[in-house]
mmCIF file of C-alpha atoms in Angstrom:
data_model
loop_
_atom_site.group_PDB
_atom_site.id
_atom_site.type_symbol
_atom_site.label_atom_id
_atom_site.label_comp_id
_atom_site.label_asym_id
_atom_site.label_seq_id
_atom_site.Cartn_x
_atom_site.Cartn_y
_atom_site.Cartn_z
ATOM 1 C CA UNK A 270 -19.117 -15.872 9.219
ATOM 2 C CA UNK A 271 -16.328 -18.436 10.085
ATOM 3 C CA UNK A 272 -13.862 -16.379 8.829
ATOM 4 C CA UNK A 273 -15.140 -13.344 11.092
ATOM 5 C CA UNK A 274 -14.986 -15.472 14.363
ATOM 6 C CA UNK A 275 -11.537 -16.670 13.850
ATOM 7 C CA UNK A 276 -10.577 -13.060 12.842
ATOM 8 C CA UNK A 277 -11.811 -12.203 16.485
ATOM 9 C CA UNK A 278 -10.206 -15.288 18.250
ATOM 10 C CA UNK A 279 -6.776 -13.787 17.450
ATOM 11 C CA UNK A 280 -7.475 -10.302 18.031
ATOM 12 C CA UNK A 281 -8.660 -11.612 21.199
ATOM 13 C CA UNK A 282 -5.417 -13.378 22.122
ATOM 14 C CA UNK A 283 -3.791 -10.519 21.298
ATOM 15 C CA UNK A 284 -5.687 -8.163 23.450
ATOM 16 C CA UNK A 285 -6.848 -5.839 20.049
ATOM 17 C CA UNK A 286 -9.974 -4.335 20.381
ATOM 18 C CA UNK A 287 -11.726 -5.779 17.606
ATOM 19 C CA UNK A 288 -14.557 -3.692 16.678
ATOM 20 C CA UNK A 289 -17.793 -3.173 13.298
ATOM 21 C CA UNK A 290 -17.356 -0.344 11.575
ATOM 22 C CA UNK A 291 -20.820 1.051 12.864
ATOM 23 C CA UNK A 292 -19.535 1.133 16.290
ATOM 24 C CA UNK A 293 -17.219 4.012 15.258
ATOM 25 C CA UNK A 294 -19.552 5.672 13.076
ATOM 26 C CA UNK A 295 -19.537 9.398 14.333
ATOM 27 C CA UNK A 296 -17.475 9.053 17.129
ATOM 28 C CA UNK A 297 -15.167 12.275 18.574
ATOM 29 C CA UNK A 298 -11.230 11.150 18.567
ATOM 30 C CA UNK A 299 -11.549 10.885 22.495
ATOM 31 C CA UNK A 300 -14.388 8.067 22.212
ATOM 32 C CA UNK A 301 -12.121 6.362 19.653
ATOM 33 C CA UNK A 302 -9.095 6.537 22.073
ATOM 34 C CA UNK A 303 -10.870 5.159 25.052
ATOM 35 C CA UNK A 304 -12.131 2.245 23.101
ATOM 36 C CA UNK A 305 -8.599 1.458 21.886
ATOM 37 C CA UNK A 306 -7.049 2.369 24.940
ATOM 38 C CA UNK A 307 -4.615 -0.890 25.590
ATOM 39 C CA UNK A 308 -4.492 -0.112 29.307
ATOM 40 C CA UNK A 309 -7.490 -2.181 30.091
ATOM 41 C CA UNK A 310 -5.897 -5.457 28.848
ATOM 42 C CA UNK A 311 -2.586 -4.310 31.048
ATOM 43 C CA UNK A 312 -1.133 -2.988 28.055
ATOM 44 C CA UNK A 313 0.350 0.305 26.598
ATOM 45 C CA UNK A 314 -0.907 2.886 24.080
ATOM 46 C CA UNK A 315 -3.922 3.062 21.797
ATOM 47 C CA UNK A 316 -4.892 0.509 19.027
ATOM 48 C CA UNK A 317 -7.864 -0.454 17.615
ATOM 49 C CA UNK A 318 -9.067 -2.805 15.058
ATOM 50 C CA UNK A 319 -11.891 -2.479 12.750
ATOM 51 C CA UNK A 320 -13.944 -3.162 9.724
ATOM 52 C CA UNK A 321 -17.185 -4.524 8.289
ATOM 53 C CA UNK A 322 -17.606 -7.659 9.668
ATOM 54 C CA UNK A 323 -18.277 -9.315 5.924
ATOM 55 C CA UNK A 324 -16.568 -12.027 4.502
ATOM 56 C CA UNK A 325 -13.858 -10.318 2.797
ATOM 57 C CA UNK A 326 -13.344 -7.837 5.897
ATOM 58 C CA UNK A 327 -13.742 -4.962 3.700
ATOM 59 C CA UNK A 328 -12.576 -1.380 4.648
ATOM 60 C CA UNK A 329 -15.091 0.391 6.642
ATOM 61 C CA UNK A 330 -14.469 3.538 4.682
ATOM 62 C CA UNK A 331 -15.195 4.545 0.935
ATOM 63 C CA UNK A 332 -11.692 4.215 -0.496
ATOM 64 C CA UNK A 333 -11.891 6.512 -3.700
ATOM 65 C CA UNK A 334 -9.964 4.334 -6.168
ATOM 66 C CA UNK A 335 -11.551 4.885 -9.476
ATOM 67 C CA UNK A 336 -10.152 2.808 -12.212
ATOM 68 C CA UNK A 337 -11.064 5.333 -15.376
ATOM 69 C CA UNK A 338 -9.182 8.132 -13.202
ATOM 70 C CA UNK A 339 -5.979 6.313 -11.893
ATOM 71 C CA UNK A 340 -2.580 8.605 -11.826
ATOM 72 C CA UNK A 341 0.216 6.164 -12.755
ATOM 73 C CA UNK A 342 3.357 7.013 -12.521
ATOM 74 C CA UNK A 343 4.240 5.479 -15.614
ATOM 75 C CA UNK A 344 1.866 5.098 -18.620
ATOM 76 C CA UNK A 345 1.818 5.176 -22.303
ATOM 77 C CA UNK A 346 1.200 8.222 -24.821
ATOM 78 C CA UNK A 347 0.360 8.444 -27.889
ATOM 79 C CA UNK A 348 2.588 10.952 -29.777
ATOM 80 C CA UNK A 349 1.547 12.498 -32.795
ATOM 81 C CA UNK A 350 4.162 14.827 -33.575
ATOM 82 C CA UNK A 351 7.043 11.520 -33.845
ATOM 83 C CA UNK A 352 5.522 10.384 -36.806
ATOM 84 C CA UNK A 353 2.564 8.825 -34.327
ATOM 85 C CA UNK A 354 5.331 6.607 -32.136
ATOM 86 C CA UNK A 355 4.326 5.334 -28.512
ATOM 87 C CA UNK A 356 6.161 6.885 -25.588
ATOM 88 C CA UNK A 357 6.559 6.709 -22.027
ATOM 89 C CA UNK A 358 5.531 8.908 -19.558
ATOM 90 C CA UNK A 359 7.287 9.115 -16.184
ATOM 91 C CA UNK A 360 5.968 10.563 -12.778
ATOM 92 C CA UNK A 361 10.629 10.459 -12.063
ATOM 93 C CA UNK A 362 11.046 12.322 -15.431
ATOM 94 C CA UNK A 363 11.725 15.803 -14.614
ATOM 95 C CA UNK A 364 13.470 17.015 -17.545
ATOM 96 C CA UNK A 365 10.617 16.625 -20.007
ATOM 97 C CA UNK A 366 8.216 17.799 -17.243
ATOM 98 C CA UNK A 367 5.725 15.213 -17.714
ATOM 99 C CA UNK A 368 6.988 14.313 -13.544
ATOM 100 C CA UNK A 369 5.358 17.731 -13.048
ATOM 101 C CA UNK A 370 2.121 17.183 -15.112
ATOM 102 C CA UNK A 371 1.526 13.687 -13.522
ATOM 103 C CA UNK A 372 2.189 15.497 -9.769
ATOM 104 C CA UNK A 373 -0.588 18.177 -11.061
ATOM 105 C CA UNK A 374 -2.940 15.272 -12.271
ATOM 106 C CA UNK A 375 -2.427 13.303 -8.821
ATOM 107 C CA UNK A 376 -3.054 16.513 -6.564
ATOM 108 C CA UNK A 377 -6.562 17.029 -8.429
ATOM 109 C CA UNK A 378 -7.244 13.255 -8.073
ATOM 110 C CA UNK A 379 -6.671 13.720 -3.986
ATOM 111 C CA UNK A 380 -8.717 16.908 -3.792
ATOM 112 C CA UNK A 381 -11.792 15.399 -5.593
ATOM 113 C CA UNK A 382 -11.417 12.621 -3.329
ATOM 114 C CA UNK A 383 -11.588 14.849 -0.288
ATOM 115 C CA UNK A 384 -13.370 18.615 -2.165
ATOM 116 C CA UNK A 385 -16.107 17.110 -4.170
ATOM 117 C CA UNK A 386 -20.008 16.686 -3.470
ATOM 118 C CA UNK A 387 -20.646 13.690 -1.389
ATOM 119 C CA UNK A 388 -21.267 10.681 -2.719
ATOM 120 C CA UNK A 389 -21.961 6.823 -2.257
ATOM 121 C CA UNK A 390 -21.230 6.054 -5.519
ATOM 122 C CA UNK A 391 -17.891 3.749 -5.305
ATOM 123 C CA UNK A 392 -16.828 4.839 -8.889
ATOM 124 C CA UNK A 393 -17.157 8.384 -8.220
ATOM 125 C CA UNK A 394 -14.211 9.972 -6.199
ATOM 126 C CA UNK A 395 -15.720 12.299 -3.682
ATOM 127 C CA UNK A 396 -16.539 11.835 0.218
ATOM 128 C CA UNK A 397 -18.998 9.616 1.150
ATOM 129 C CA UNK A 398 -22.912 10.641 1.428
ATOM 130 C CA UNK A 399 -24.094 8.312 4.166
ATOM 131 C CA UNK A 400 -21.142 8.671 7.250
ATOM 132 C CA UNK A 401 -22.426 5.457 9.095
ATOM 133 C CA UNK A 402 -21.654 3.163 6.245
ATOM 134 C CA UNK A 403 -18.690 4.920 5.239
ATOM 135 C CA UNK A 404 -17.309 6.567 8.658
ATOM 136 C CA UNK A 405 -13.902 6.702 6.524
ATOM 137 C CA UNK A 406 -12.929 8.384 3.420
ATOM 138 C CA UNK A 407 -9.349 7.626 2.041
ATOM 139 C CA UNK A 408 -7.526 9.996 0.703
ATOM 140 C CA UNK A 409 -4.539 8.082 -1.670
ATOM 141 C CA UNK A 410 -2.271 10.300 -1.749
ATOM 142 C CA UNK A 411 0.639 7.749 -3.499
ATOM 143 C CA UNK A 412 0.874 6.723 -7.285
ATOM 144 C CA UNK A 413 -1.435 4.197 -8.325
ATOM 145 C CA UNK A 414 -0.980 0.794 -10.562
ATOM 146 C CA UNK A 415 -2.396 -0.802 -13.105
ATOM 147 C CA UNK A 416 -1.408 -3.922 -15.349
ATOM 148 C CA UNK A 417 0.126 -1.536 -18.025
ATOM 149 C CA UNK A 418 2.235 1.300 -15.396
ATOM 150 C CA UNK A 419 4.016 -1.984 -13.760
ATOM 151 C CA UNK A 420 4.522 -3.499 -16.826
ATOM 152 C CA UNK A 421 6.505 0.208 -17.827
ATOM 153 C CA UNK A 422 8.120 0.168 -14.005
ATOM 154 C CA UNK A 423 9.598 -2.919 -14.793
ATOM 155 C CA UNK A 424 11.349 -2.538 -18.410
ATOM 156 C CA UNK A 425 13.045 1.090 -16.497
ATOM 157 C CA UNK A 426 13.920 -1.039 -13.246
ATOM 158 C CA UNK A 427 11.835 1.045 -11.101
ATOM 159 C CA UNK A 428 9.896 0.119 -7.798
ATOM 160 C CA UNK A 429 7.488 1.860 -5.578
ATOM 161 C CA UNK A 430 9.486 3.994 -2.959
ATOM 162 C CA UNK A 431 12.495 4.962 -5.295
ATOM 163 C CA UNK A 432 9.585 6.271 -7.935
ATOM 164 C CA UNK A 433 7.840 8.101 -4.414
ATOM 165 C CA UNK A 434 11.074 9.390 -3.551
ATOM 166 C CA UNK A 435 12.003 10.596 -7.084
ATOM 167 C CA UNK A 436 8.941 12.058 -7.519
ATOM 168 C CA UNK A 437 8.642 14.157 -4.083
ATOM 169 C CA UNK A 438 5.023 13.260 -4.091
ATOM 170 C CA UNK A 439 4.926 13.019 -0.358
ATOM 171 C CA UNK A 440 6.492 16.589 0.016
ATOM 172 C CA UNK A 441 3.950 17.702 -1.875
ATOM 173 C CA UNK A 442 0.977 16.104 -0.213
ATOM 174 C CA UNK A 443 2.041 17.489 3.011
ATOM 175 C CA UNK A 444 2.450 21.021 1.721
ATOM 176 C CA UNK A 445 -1.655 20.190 0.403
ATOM 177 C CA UNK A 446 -2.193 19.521 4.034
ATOM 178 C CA UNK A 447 -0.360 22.226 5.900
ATOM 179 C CA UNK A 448 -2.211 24.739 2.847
ATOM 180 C CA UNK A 449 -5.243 23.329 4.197
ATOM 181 C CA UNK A 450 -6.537 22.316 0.428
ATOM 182 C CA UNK A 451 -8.741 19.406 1.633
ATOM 183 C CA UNK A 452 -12.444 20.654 3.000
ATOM 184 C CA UNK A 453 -11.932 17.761 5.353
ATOM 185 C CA UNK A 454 -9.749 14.708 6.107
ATOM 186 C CA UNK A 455 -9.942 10.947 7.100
ATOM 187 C CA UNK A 456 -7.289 9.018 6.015
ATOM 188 C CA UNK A 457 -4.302 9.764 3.879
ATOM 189 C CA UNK A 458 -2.782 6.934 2.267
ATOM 190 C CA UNK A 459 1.259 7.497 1.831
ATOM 191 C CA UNK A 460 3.344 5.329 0.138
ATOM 192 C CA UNK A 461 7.553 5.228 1.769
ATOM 193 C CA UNK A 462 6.263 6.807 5.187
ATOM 194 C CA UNK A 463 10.238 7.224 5.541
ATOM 195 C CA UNK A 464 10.120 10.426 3.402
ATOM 196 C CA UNK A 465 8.532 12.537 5.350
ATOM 197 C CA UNK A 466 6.416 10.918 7.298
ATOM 198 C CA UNK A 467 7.197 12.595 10.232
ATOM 199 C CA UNK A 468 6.224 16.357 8.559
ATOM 200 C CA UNK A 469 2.831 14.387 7.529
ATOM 201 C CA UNK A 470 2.167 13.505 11.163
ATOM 202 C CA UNK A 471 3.092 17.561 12.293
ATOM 203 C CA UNK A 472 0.986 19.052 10.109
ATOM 204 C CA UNK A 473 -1.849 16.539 10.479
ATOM 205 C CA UNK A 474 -1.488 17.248 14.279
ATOM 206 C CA UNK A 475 -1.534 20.982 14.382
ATOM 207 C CA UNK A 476 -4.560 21.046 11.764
ATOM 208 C CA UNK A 477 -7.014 23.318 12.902
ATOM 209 C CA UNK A 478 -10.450 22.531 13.457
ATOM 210 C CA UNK A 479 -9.752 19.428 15.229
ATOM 211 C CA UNK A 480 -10.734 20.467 19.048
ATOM 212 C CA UNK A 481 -12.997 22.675 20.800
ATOM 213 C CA UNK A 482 -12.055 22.469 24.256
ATOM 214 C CA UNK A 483 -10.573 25.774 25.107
ATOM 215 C CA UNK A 484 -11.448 28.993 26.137
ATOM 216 C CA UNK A 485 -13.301 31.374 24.067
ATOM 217 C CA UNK A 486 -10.455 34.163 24.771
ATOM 218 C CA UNK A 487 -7.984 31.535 23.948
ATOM 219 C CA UNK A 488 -7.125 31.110 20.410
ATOM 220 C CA UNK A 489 -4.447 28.631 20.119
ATOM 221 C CA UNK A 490 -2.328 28.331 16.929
ATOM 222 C CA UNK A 491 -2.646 25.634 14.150
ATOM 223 C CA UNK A 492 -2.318 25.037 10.754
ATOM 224 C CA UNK A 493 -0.634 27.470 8.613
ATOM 225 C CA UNK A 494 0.057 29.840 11.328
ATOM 226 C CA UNK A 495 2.098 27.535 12.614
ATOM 227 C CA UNK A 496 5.710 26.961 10.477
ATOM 228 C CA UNK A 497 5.523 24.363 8.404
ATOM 229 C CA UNK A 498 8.112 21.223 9.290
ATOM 230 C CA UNK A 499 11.444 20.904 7.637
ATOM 231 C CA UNK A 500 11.469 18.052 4.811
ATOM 232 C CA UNK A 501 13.521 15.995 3.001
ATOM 233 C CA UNK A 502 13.551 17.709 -0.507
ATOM 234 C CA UNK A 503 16.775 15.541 -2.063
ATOM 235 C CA UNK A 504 15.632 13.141 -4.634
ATOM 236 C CA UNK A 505 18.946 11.550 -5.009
ATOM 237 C CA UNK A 506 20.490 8.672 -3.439
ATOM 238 C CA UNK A 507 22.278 9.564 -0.520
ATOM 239 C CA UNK A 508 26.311 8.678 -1.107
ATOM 240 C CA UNK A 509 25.997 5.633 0.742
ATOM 241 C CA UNK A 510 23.715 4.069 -1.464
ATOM 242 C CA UNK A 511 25.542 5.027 -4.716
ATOM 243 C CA UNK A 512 28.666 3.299 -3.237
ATOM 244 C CA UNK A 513 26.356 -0.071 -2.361
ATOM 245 C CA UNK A 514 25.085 0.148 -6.284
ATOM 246 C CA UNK A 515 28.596 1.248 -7.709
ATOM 247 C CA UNK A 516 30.351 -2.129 -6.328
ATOM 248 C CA UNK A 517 27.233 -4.337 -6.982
ATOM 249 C CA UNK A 518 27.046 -2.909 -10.711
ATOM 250 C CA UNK A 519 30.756 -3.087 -10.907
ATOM 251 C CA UNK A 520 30.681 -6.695 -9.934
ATOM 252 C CA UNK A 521 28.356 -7.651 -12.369
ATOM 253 C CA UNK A 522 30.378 -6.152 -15.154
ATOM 254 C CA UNK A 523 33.397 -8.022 -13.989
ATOM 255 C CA UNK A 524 31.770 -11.309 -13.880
ATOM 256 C CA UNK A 525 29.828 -10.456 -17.304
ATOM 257 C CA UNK A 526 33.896 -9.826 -18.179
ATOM 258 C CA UNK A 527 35.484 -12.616 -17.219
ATOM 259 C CA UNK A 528 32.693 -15.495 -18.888
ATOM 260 C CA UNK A 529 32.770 -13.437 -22.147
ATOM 261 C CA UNK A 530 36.667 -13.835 -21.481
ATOM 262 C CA UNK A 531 36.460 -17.229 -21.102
ATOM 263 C CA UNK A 532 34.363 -18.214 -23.962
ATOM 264 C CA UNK A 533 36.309 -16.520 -26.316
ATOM 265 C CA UNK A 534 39.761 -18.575 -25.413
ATOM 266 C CA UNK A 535 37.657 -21.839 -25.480
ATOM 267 C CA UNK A 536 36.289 -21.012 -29.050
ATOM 268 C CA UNK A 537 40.089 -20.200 -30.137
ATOM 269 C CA UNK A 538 41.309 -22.988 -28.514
ATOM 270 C CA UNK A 539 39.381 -24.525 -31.595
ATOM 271 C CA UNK A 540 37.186 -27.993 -31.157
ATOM 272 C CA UNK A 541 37.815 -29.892 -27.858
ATOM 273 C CA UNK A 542 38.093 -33.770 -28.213
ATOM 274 C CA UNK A 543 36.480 -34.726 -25.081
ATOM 275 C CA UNK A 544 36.479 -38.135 -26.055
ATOM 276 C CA UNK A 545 37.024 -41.137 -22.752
ATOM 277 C CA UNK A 546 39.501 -43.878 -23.277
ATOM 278 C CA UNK A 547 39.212 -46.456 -20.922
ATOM 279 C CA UNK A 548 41.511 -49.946 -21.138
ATOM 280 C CA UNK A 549 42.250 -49.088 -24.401
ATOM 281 C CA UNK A 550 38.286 -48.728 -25.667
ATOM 282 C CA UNK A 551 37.102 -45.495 -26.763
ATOM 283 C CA UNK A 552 33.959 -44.220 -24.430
#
């Protein structure tokens, strides 16, 4: 494809290592690291590009996003019991614990994705059967959209990293990780890597499992015997921030104040006669 070659023209100008996904089918991290090793174009550190070489440039991995199982953070409910009246649902709302029920339906959606038999079906969430056409299985560990949850985000002025932050969705997923709930793991998906990001990377690190290449009287610690990495558990908006939206609210309302102001001594002013009179002659 066209679109493939000039893909690789500016990876190549770059010096990006521009690869198919079946040339990283089944390879060990160190094989991976050599081939995105930047040294050998006079560079520094590791990075590697990749996917399937189609004419979208798809994602070499199966990526688990099944639309009749999506967790929202805001949706719709039908409620009987208030005389059979629509209401909202909110992944942020913590007083009516429906926060808590949508972080409980989210962590089962990320441990089918990762726990469940294999599959190559794309609408079933579960790794991937065949490991050379999928060599990556996503894990999204962030709340989904639809049409209907932005439409909902919108009328409550939310957006995607206060609603992550609110929600302490991220916390969570890393305290999945470090509990070593996931049989295995490819790639985790995070929404706001600024909230915890770093504990992600830690425990992803230390997991065990992930090398062989020590002694057999050496047993080296990992995972949960190692202590788990301090996180940011505030949801609120640190004082800074409340300051920033206190004077941009409160200069809103001023300006809201002073039009409304101004309107009402025009209209009691009564009618204007903005009639022109030019040499005499009425314009």
């Amino acid at each position: 494809y066209s679109g493939i070659a000039k893909i690789r023209s500016v990876y190549e100008e770059h010096e990006v290592p521009y690869f198919s996904c079946d040339k990283i089918a089944g390879l060990t991290v160190a094989e991976a690291m050599e081939l995105a090793d930047l040294s050998q174009y006079d560079g520094k550190g590791y990075l590697l590009a990749v996917d399937r070489h189609d004419m979208y440039a798809s994602f070499c991995g199966k990526a688990n996003w099944v639309q009749d199982s999506l967790v929202t953070c805001h949706s719709q409910i039908y409620n009987a019991g208030a005389q059979g009246q629509l209401q909202y649902s909110h992944c942020t709302d913590r007083k009516e614990n429906s926060g808590q029920s949508k972080l409980a339906a989210l962590q089962e959606y990320v441990k089918a994705s990762a726990n469940n038999e294999p599959t190559d079906d794309y609408n079933t969430l579960g790794p991937p059967e065949d490991e050379d056409y999928y060599p990556f299985t996503q894990i999204q560990g962030f709340w989904q959209v639809d049409a209907r949850s932005v439409q909902i985000g919108l009328m409550t002025a939310s957006n995607l990293l206060d609603d992550n932050r609110r929600s302490g969705v991220n916390e969570e997923l890393v305290n999945m990780v470090y509990n070593e709930q996931f049989k295995s793991i490819s790639l985790i998906a995070m929404d706001n890597v600024a909230v915890n990001g770093n504990a992600m990377f830690s425990v992803l690190r230390n997991a065990c499992g992930q090398s062989s290449n020590f002694n057999d009287d050496e047993v080296l610690p990992c995972g949960s015997n190692l202590v788990r990495p301090n996180m940011q558990t505030n949801h609120k908006l640190p004082v800074f921030w409340n300051i920033v939206l206190f004077i941009v609210y409160g200069a809103l309302i001023v300006m809201v104040s002073v039009m409304l102001l101004q309107a009402f001594r025009l209209r009691n002013q009564g009618p204007q006669d903005h009639r022109l009179i030019c040499n005499g002659h009425v314009v």
